[in-house]
CSV table of C-alpha atoms and ligand atoms in Angstrom, one decimal:
chain,number,residue,atom,x,y,z
A,1,MET,CA,-15.2,0.5,-24.8
A,2,LYS,CA,-16.1,-2.4,-27.1
A,3,LEU,CA,-13.6,-3.1,-29.9
A,4,LEU,CA,-13.9,-5.4,-32.9
A,5,VAL,CA,-10.4,-6.4,-34.1
A,6,THR,CA,-9.9,-8.3,-37.4
A,7,GLY,CA,-6.8,-10.5,-38.0
A,8,GLY,CA,-6.1,-10.7,-34.3
A,9,CYS,CA,-4.6,-14.1,-34.6
A,10,GLY,CA,-1.8,-12.8,-36.9
A,11,PHE,CA,1.5,-11.3,-35.9
A,12,ILE,CA,0.6,-7.6,-35.2
A,13,GLY,CA,-3.0,-8.2,-34.4
A,14,SER,CA,-2.2,-10.7,-31.6
A,15,HIS,CA,0.2,-8.1,-30.0
A,16,PHE,CA,-2.5,-5.5,-30.3
A,17,VAL,CA,-5.2,-7.7,-28.7
A,18,ARG,CA,-2.8,-8.5,-25.8
A,19,LEU,CA,-1.9,-4.9,-25.3
A,20,ALA,CA,-5.5,-3.6,-25.4
A,21,LEU,CA,-6.6,-6.1,-22.8
A,22,ALA,CA,-3.6,-5.6,-20.5
A,23,ARG,CA,-3.8,-1.8,-20.6
A,24,HIS,CA,-7.5,-1.1,-20.5
A,25,ARG,CA,-9.6,-2.9,-17.8
A,26,ASP,CA,-12.9,-1.7,-19.2
A,27,ILE,CA,-12.4,-3.0,-22.7
A,28,ARG,CA,-14.4,-5.8,-24.3
A,29,LEU,CA,-12.8,-7.2,-27.5
A,30,VAL,CA,-14.2,-9.4,-30.3
A,31,ASN,CA,-11.5,-10.9,-32.6
A,32,VAL,CA,-12.6,-11.9,-36.1
A,33,ASP,CA,-10.1,-14.0,-38.0
A,34,ARG,CA,-10.4,-16.4,-41.0
A,35,LEU,CA,-7.4,-18.3,-39.6
A,36,THR,CA,-5.4,-18.4,-42.9
A,37,TYR,CA,-1.9,-20.0,-42.9
A,38,ALA,CA,-0.7,-16.9,-41.1
A,39,GLY,CA,-3.3,-16.8,-38.3
A,40,ARG,CA,-3.1,-19.0,-35.2
A,41,GLY,CA,-5.4,-19.2,-32.2
A,42,ARG,CA,-2.3,-20.3,-30.2
A,43,ASN,CA,-0.8,-16.8,-30.6
A,44,LEU,CA,-3.4,-15.7,-28.0
A,45,ALA,CA,-3.4,-18.8,-25.8
A,46,ASP,CA,-2.6,-16.7,-22.7
A,47,ILE,CA,-5.8,-14.6,-23.0
A,48,GLU,CA,-8.3,-17.1,-24.4
A,49,ARG,CA,-10.0,-17.5,-21.1
A,50,ASP,CA,-10.3,-13.7,-20.4
A,51,SER,CA,-14.0,-13.1,-20.0
A,52,ARG,CA,-13.6,-9.7,-21.9
A,53,TYR,CA,-12.4,-11.5,-25.0
A,54,CYS,CA,-14.3,-13.5,-27.7
A,55,PHE,CA,-13.1,-15.1,-30.9
A,56,LEU,CA,-15.1,-15.6,-34.1
A,57,LYS,CA,-13.9,-17.3,-37.2
A,58,ALA,CA,-15.0,-15.4,-40.3
A,59,ASP,CA,-13.8,-13.8,-43.6
A,60,VAL,CA,-13.7,-10.0,-43.6
A,61,ALA,CA,-14.8,-10.1,-47.3
A,62,SER,CA,-18.0,-12.1,-46.5
A,63,SER,CA,-21.5,-11.0,-45.8
A,64,ALA,CA,-21.2,-12.6,-42.3
A,65,MET,CA,-19.5,-9.4,-41.3
A,66,PHE,CA,-22.8,-7.5,-41.5
A,67,GLN,CA,-24.4,-9.9,-39.0
A,68,ILE,CA,-21.4,-9.9,-36.7
A,69,LEU,CA,-21.2,-6.2,-36.6
A,70,HIS,CA,-24.9,-5.8,-36.1
A,71,ARG,CA,-24.9,-8.4,-33.3
A,72,HIS,CA,-21.9,-7.0,-31.4
A,73,ARG,CA,-22.2,-3.3,-32.2
A,74,PRO,CA,-18.7,-2.3,-31.3
A,75,ASP,CA,-17.7,1.3,-30.7
A,76,ALA,CA,-14.8,0.8,-33.1
A,77,VAL,CA,-13.3,-1.6,-35.7
A,78,VAL,CA,-9.5,-2.0,-36.0
A,79,ASN,CA,-8.7,-3.9,-39.2
A,80,PHE,CA,-5.5,-5.9,-39.2
A,81,ALA,CA,-6.8,-8.7,-41.4
A,82,ALA,CA,-4.8,-9.0,-44.6
A,83,GLU,CA,-2.7,-11.1,-46.9
A,84,SER,CA,0.6,-9.6,-45.8
A,85,HIS,CA,3.6,-11.1,-47.7
A,86,VAL,CA,4.9,-9.3,-50.8
A,87,ASP,CA,6.5,-12.4,-52.3
A,88,ARG,CA,3.2,-14.3,-52.2
A,89,SER,CA,1.4,-11.3,-53.8
A,90,ILE,CA,3.7,-11.6,-56.8
A,91,HIS,CA,2.5,-15.2,-57.3
A,92,CYS,CA,-1.2,-14.7,-56.4
A,93,ALA,CA,-2.4,-11.1,-56.5
A,94,ALA,CA,-6.1,-12.1,-56.5
A,95,ASP,CA,-6.2,-13.3,-52.9
A,96,PHE,CA,-4.6,-9.9,-51.9
A,97,LEU,CA,-7.2,-7.8,-53.7
A,98,LYS,CA,-10.0,-9.9,-52.2
A,99,THR,CA,-9.0,-9.6,-48.6
A,100,ASN,CA,-7.0,-6.4,-48.5
A,101,THR,CA,-9.2,-4.3,-50.8
A,102,LEU,CA,-12.7,-5.8,-51.2
A,103,GLY,CA,-12.5,-7.0,-47.6
A,104,VAL,CA,-11.9,-3.5,-46.4
A,105,GLN,CA,-14.8,-2.1,-48.5
A,106,ASN,CA,-17.1,-4.8,-47.1
A,107,LEU,CA,-16.0,-4.0,-43.5
A,108,LEU,CA,-16.5,-0.2,-44.1
A,109,ASP,CA,-20.1,-0.9,-45.4
A,110,ALA,CA,-20.9,-3.3,-42.6
A,111,ALA,CA,-19.5,-1.0,-39.9
A,112,ARG,CA,-21.5,2.0,-41.3
A,113,ALA,CA,-24.7,-0.1,-41.4
A,114,ALA,CA,-24.1,-1.1,-37.7
A,115,GLY,CA,-23.4,2.5,-36.6
A,116,VAL,CA,-19.8,1.8,-35.6
A,117,ARG,CA,-18.3,5.1,-34.5
A,118,ARG,CA,-14.7,4.7,-35.7
A,119,PHE,CA,-12.9,2.5,-38.2
A,120,VAL,CA,-9.1,2.2,-38.0
A,121,GLN,CA,-7.4,0.8,-41.1
A,122,ILE,CA,-4.0,-0.7,-40.5
A,123,SER,CA,-2.1,0.2,-43.6
A,124,THR,CA,1.6,0.3,-44.5
A,125,ASP,CA,4.4,2.6,-45.6
A,126,GLU,CA,4.8,0.4,-48.7
A,127,VAL,CA,1.9,2.4,-50.3
A,128,TYR,CA,4.4,5.3,-50.8
A,129,GLY,CA,6.7,3.0,-52.9
A,130,SER,CA,10.4,3.3,-52.9
A,131,ILE,CA,11.8,6.5,-51.4
A,132,SER,CA,14.8,8.0,-53.2
A,133,GLY,CA,17.7,9.9,-51.7
A,134,SER,CA,17.4,10.7,-48.0
A,135,GLY,CA,13.8,11.9,-48.1
A,136,ARG,CA,11.0,10.7,-45.9
A,137,ALA,CA,7.4,10.2,-47.0
A,138,ARG,CA,4.8,12.4,-45.3
A,139,GLU,CA,1.2,11.4,-45.0
A,140,ASN,CA,0.2,13.5,-48.1
A,141,ALA,CA,2.9,12.0,-50.3
A,142,PRO,CA,1.6,10.4,-53.6
A,143,LEU,CA,0.7,6.7,-53.4
A,144,LEU,CA,3.1,4.8,-55.7
A,145,PRO,CA,2.8,1.1,-54.8
A,146,SER,CA,5.2,-1.3,-56.5
A,147,SER,CA,3.9,-4.8,-55.5
A,148,PRO,CA,0.4,-6.3,-55.7
A,149,TYR,CA,0.4,-6.3,-51.9
A,150,SER,CA,1.1,-2.6,-51.6
A,151,ALA,CA,-1.3,-1.8,-54.5
A,152,SER,CA,-4.1,-3.7,-52.6
A,153,LYS,CA,-3.3,-1.8,-49.4
A,154,ALA,CA,-3.2,1.6,-51.2
A,155,ALA,CA,-6.6,0.8,-52.8
A,156,ALA,CA,-8.0,0.1,-49.3
A,157,ASP,CA,-6.7,3.4,-48.0
A,158,LEU,CA,-8.5,5.2,-50.8
A,159,CYS,CA,-11.7,3.3,-50.0
A,160,CYS,CA,-11.4,4.5,-46.4
A,161,LEU,CA,-10.9,8.1,-47.5
A,162,ALA,CA,-13.8,7.8,-50.0
A,163,ALA,CA,-16.1,6.5,-47.2
A,164,HIS,CA,-15.1,9.4,-45.0
A,165,ARG,CA,-15.7,12.0,-47.7
A,166,THR,CA,-18.8,10.4,-49.2
A,167,HIS,CA,-20.6,9.1,-46.1
A,168,GLY,CA,-18.9,11.2,-43.4
A,169,GLN,CA,-17.7,7.8,-41.9
A,170,ASP,CA,-15.1,8.2,-39.2
A,171,ALA,CA,-12.0,6.4,-40.6
A,172,VAL,CA,-8.4,6.7,-39.4
A,173,ILE,CA,-5.5,5.2,-41.4
A,174,THR,CA,-2.1,4.2,-39.9
A,175,ARG,CA,0.9,3.6,-42.1
A,176,CYS,CA,3.7,1.9,-40.3
A,177,THR,CA,7.1,0.7,-41.4
A,178,ASN,CA,8.3,-3.0,-41.2
A,179,ASN,CA,7.6,-4.6,-37.9
A,180,TYR,CA,9.6,-7.3,-36.1
A,181,GLY,CA,9.2,-9.2,-32.8
A,182,PRO,CA,7.8,-12.5,-31.4
A,183,TYR,CA,5.1,-14.4,-33.3
A,184,GLN,CA,6.0,-13.2,-36.8
A,185,PHE,CA,5.4,-15.8,-39.4
A,186,PRO,CA,8.8,-17.2,-40.5
A,187,GLU,CA,8.4,-16.2,-44.2
A,188,LYS,CA,9.2,-12.5,-43.4
A,189,MET,CA,12.9,-11.6,-43.5
A,190,ILE,CA,13.8,-11.4,-39.8
A,191,PRO,CA,12.2,-14.6,-38.5
A,192,LEU,CA,13.1,-16.4,-41.8
A,193,MET,CA,16.8,-15.5,-41.3
A,194,ILE,CA,16.8,-16.3,-37.5
A,195,THR,CA,15.1,-19.7,-38.0
A,196,ASN,CA,17.3,-20.7,-40.9
A,197,ALA,CA,20.4,-19.7,-39.0
A,198,LEU,CA,19.3,-21.6,-36.0
A,199,HIS,CA,19.5,-24.8,-38.1
A,200,ASP,CA,22.4,-23.9,-40.3
A,201,ILE,CA,20.2,-23.6,-43.4
A,202,PRO,CA,21.4,-21.0,-46.0
A,203,LEU,CA,20.1,-17.4,-45.6
A,204,PRO,CA,18.7,-16.1,-48.9
A,205,VAL,CA,19.5,-12.4,-49.3
A,206,TYR,CA,17.7,-10.9,-52.3
A,207,GLY,CA,20.1,-9.2,-54.7
A,208,ASP,CA,22.9,-7.1,-53.1
A,209,GLY,CA,21.2,-6.9,-49.7
A,210,GLN,CA,21.5,-3.1,-49.7
A,211,GLN,CA,17.7,-2.5,-49.6
A,212,ARG,CA,16.7,-0.5,-46.5
A,213,ARG,CA,13.6,-0.9,-44.3
A,214,ASP,CA,12.9,1.1,-41.2
A,215,TRP,CA,12.3,-1.7,-38.7
A,216,ILE,CA,10.1,-1.0,-35.7
A,217,HIS,CA,9.3,-3.3,-32.7
A,218,VAL,CA,5.7,-4.5,-33.0
A,219,GLU,CA,4.8,-3.2,-29.5
A,220,ASP,CA,5.8,0.3,-30.5
A,221,HIS,CA,3.5,0.0,-33.5
A,222,CYS,CA,0.6,-1.3,-31.4
A,223,ARG,CA,0.9,1.6,-28.9
A,224,GLY,CA,0.7,4.0,-31.9
A,225,ILE,CA,-2.4,2.2,-33.2
A,226,PHE,CA,-4.1,2.6,-29.8
A,227,LEU,CA,-3.3,6.3,-29.7
A,228,ALA,CA,-4.7,6.7,-33.3
A,229,LEU,CA,-7.8,4.9,-32.2
A,230,GLU,CA,-8.3,7.2,-29.2
A,231,LYS,CA,-6.9,10.5,-30.4
A,232,GLY,CA,-6.7,10.4,-34.2
A,233,THR,CA,-8.6,12.9,-36.3
A,234,ALA,CA,-11.5,11.5,-38.5
A,235,GLY,CA,-10.1,11.1,-42.0
A,236,GLY,CA,-6.6,11.4,-40.7
A,237,ILE,CA,-3.5,9.4,-41.7
A,238,TYR,CA,-0.6,8.7,-39.3
A,239,ASN,CA,2.8,7.4,-40.2
A,240,PHE,CA,4.8,5.3,-37.6
A,241,GLY,CA,8.4,4.4,-37.9
A,242,MET,CA,11.8,4.4,-36.0
A,243,GLY,CA,13.8,6.7,-38.4
A,244,SER,CA,16.7,4.3,-38.8
A,245,GLU,CA,17.2,2.1,-41.9
A,246,PRO,CA,19.9,-0.6,-41.6
A,247,PRO,CA,20.4,-2.4,-44.9
A,248,ASN,CA,19.1,-6.0,-45.0
A,249,LEU,CA,22.6,-7.5,-45.2
A,250,MET,CA,23.6,-5.7,-42.0
A,251,ILE,CA,20.7,-7.2,-40.2
A,252,VAL,CA,21.5,-10.7,-41.5
A,253,LEU,CA,25.1,-10.3,-40.3
A,254,GLU,CA,23.9,-9.1,-36.9
A,255,ILE,CA,21.6,-12.1,-36.5
A,256,LEU,CA,24.4,-14.5,-37.4
A,257,LYS,CA,26.6,-12.7,-34.9
A,258,ILE,CA,24.1,-13.0,-32.1
A,259,LEU,CA,23.7,-16.7,-32.8
A,260,GLY,CA,27.4,-17.3,-33.2
A,261,LYS,CA,26.9,-18.6,-36.7
A,262,SER,CA,29.1,-18.4,-39.8
A,263,GLU,CA,28.7,-15.7,-42.5
A,264,THR,CA,29.2,-18.5,-45.0
A,265,LEU,CA,25.5,-19.3,-44.5
A,266,ILE,CA,24.6,-16.2,-46.5
A,267,ARG,CA,23.5,-16.8,-50.1
A,268,HIS,CA,22.9,-13.8,-52.4
A,269,VAL,CA,19.9,-15.0,-54.5
A,270,LYS,CA,17.9,-13.6,-57.5
A,271,ASP,CA,16.3,-10.2,-56.5
A,272,ARG,CA,12.6,-9.9,-56.0
A,273,PRO,CA,10.8,-8.4,-59.1
A,274,GLY,CA,9.9,-4.8,-58.5
A,275,HIS,CA,11.8,-4.8,-55.2
A,276,ASP,CA,11.6,-1.4,-53.4
A,277,ARG,CA,15.0,-0.1,-52.5
A,278,ARG,CA,14.1,2.0,-49.6
A,279,TYR,CA,11.2,2.8,-47.3
A,280,ALA,CA,11.3,5.8,-45.0
A,281,VAL,CA,8.5,7.8,-43.4
A,282,ASP,CA,8.2,11.1,-41.6
A,283,THR,CA,6.5,10.5,-38.2
A,284,THR,CA,6.2,14.2,-37.1
A,285,LYS,CA,2.4,14.1,-37.2
A,286,ALA,CA,2.0,11.0,-35.0
A,287,ARG,CA,4.5,12.5,-32.5
A,288,LYS,CA,2.8,15.9,-32.4
A,289,GLU,CA,-0.9,15.0,-32.6
A,290,LEU,CA,-0.9,11.6,-30.8
A,291,GLY,CA,2.0,12.1,-28.4
A,292,TRP,CA,3.5,8.8,-29.8
A,293,THR,CA,7.2,7.9,-29.5
A,294,PRO,CA,8.9,4.6,-30.2
A,295,LEU,CA,10.6,3.1,-27.1
A,296,MET,CA,12.5,0.0,-28.3
A,297,ASN,CA,16.0,0.4,-29.7
A,298,PHE,CA,16.5,-1.9,-32.7
A,299,GLU,CA,19.7,-3.7,-31.4
A,300,ARG,CA,18.0,-4.6,-28.1
A,301,GLY,CA,14.7,-5.5,-29.8
A,302,LEU,CA,16.5,-7.7,-32.4
A,303,ALA,CA,18.5,-9.5,-29.7
A,304,ALA,CA,15.3,-10.2,-27.7
A,305,THR,CA,13.5,-11.4,-30.9
A,306,VAL,CA,16.3,-13.8,-31.7
A,307,GLU,CA,16.1,-15.1,-28.2
A,308,TRP,CA,12.4,-15.6,-28.5
A,309,TYR,CA,12.7,-17.7,-31.6
A,310,ARG,CA,15.6,-19.7,-30.0
A,311,GLU,CA,13.3,-20.4,-27.0
A,312,ASN,CA,10.1,-21.1,-29.0
A,313,THR,CA,11.2,-23.7,-31.6
A,314,ALA,CA,7.9,-25.5,-31.2
A,315,TRP,CA,5.9,-22.4,-32.2
A,316,TRP,CA,7.7,-21.9,-35.6
A,317,LEU,CA,9.0,-25.3,-36.7
A,318,ARG,CA,5.7,-26.6,-37.9
A,319,LEU,CA,5.3,-23.5,-40.0
A,320,LYS,CA,8.4,-23.9,-42.0
A,321,ASP,CA,7.9,-25.8,-45.3
A,322,ALA,CA,8.0,-29.5,-45.7
A,323,ALA,CA,11.6,-29.6,-47.0
A,324,PHE,CA,12.7,-27.7,-44.0
A,325,ARG,CA,10.9,-30.1,-41.6
A,326,LYS,CA,12.5,-33.1,-43.4
A,327,PHE,CA,15.9,-31.4,-43.1
A,328,TYR,CA,15.3,-30.8,-39.4
A,329,ARG,CA,14.2,-34.3,-38.7
A,330,GLN,CA,17.2,-35.8,-40.5
A,331,ASN,CA,19.7,-33.5,-38.8
A,332,TYR,CA,18.2,-32.9,-35.4
A,333,GLY,CA,15.6,-35.5,-34.6
A,334,ARG,CA,12.3,-34.4,-33.1
A,335,PRO,CA,11.7,-30.7,-32.5
A,336,SER,CA,11.7,-29.5,-28.9
B,1,NAD,P1,-0.2,-11.6,-40.7
B,1,NAD,O1,-0.1,-12.2,-42.0
B,1,NAD,O2,0.7,-12.1,-39.6
B,1,NAD,O3,-1.7,-11.7,-40.1
B,1,NAD,C1,-2.8,-11.5,-40.9
B,1,NAD,C2,-4.0,-12.0,-40.1
B,1,NAD,O4,-5.2,-11.8,-40.9
B,1,NAD,C3,-4.0,-13.6,-39.9
B,1,NAD,O5,-4.4,-13.9,-38.6
B,1,NAD,C4,-5.0,-14.1,-40.9
B,1,NAD,O6,-5.6,-15.3,-40.5
B,1,NAD,C5,-6.0,-13.0,-41.0
B,1,NAD,N1,-6.7,-12.9,-42.2
B,1,NAD,C6,-6.2,-13.0,-43.5
B,1,NAD,N2,-7.2,-12.9,-44.4
B,1,NAD,C7,-8.3,-12.8,-43.7
B,1,NAD,C8,-9.7,-12.7,-44.1
B,1,NAD,N3,-10.1,-12.7,-45.4
B,1,NAD,N4,-10.6,-12.5,-43.1
B,1,NAD,C9,-10.3,-12.5,-41.8
B,1,NAD,N5,-9.0,-12.7,-41.4
B,1,NAD,C10,-8.0,-12.8,-42.3
B,1,NAD,O7,0.0,-10.0,-40.9
B,1,NAD,P2,0.7,-8.9,-40.0
B,1,NAD,O8,2.1,-8.8,-40.3
B,1,NAD,O9,0.2,-9.1,-38.6
B,1,NAD,O10,0.0,-7.6,-40.5
B,1,NAD,C11,-1.3,-7.1,-40.0
B,1,NAD,C12,-1.7,-5.8,-40.7
B,1,NAD,O11,-0.6,-4.9,-40.6
B,1,NAD,C13,-1.8,-6.1,-42.2
B,1,NAD,O12,-3.0,-5.3,-42.6
B,1,NAD,C14,-0.6,-5.5,-42.8
B,1,NAD,O13,-0.8,-5.0,-44.1
B,1,NAD,C15,-0.2,-4.4,-41.8
B,1,NAD,N6,1.2,-4.0,-41.7
B,1,NAD,C16,2.1,-5.0,-41.5
B,1,NAD,C17,3.5,-4.7,-41.4
B,1,NAD,C18,4.5,-5.7,-41.1
B,1,NAD,O14,5.7,-5.4,-41.1
B,1,NAD,N7,4.2,-7.0,-40.8
B,1,NAD,C19,3.9,-3.3,-41.4
B,1,NAD,C20,2.9,-2.3,-41.6
B,1,NAD,C21,1.5,-2.7,-41.8
B,2,TYD,P1,9.9,-8.8,-45.9
B,2,TYD,O1,10.1,-9.2,-44.5
B,2,TYD,O2,9.3,-9.8,-46.9
B,2,TYD,O3,9.0,-7.5,-45.8
B,2,TYD,P2,8.7,-6.4,-47.0
B,2,TYD,O4,8.9,-7.1,-48.3
B,2,TYD,O5,7.2,-6.2,-46.8
B,2,TYD,O6,9.6,-5.2,-46.8
B,2,TYD,O7,11.3,-8.4,-46.5
B,2,TYD,C1,12.1,-7.4,-45.9
B,2,TYD,C2,13.3,-7.1,-46.8
B,2,TYD,O8,14.1,-8.3,-46.8
B,2,TYD,C3,12.9,-6.9,-48.2
B,2,TYD,O9,13.9,-5.9,-48.8
B,2,TYD,C4,13.1,-8.2,-48.9
B,2,TYD,C5,14.2,-8.8,-48.1
B,2,TYD,N1,14.2,-10.3,-48.1
B,2,TYD,C6,15.4,-11.0,-48.4
B,2,TYD,O10,16.4,-10.5,-48.7
B,2,TYD,N2,15.3,-12.4,-48.3
B,2,TYD,C7,14.2,-13.0,-47.9
B,2,TYD,O11,14.2,-14.3,-47.9
B,2,TYD,C8,13.0,-12.3,-47.6
B,2,TYD,C9,11.7,-13.0,-47.2
B,2,TYD,C10,13.1,-10.9,-47.7
């Protein structure tokens, strides 16, 4: 099988590329990434020399995608490329619409023109909006996005479904809950809290910290995506999630405990505008139709993730903002 993956230098995409090459000997994989602030070739340093792998720098929203898809003619496209941080979307929604929505329409058109058999769109549970009570969103729940990020992803999902209905294009959508694990950019909650705590910088908890996310290990998500690629129904949508929702504050306390740091580092700061209180999805369909089941228990996965950031200071230090780097130099000297 020949796969074209977009956004493979980001957090989830890099895990997917590694998993696909490790598990499937006969795969050839082209990774197209614009290398934004969130994408790093180094995330895939271990597989760069694999003869089955090739990297191309391009923007998913550009006409170059037509030439790339025509030249490589993959069996399937798996689209991870996105602007992915909610807080950034609040300040600059246009970039999100360009990549996450127009980029997806452009990819769908280019894939169809090149005769690509399957298009897998990596979406998010955030398209369902905040879920009240103890309910869980099923795949047919209404789309009620709260942030510019989730609105741009919901619009992309609708573009995929429209391409399926109008052109008979084979598109599959996955909607996963919050991921955590190695190589996540330290602007997202878990790596931000770990890296701040490692250097005794205050941990900013939005509002009361009682918001809930259903955290899933990135490798469990990637296994689900592969199953959706292989076994998903054309036009189908698949939720992935763990089914447990620890409040943010509890996770922050656990990180501090693992690192042996003081709870006095916690700062309750102004809440995020439009902050969704709870995300929760029903994963029955993925379990039944795809035979998917998550394997990593959150406590074990979180401890391993904390350990990874502790051991890989050089990977994340340069990514923190200038103020943080100055603070680090003044207090700790050169990074390891
Ligand atoms: P990320 O920000 O770590 O990586 C995004 C990647 O896309 C980067 O390598 C970046 O360089 C690339 N990219 C951005 N704009 C591009 C463009 N115009 N053209 C080509 N490449 C571009 O994001 P992530 O956390 O790995 O998320 C990957 C996908 O999974 C996204 O579509 C996101 O919406 C979805 N998702 C993420 C989560 C999560 O918890 N992180 C959960 C569910 C779904
Ligand atoms: P985040 O990792 O940005 O993912 P998302 O907004 O896509 O769910 O945030 C996860 C949760 O953590 C969310 O409820 C917001 C909260 N949060 C904080 O409390 N402080 C922070 O500094 C960040 C980045 C997030």
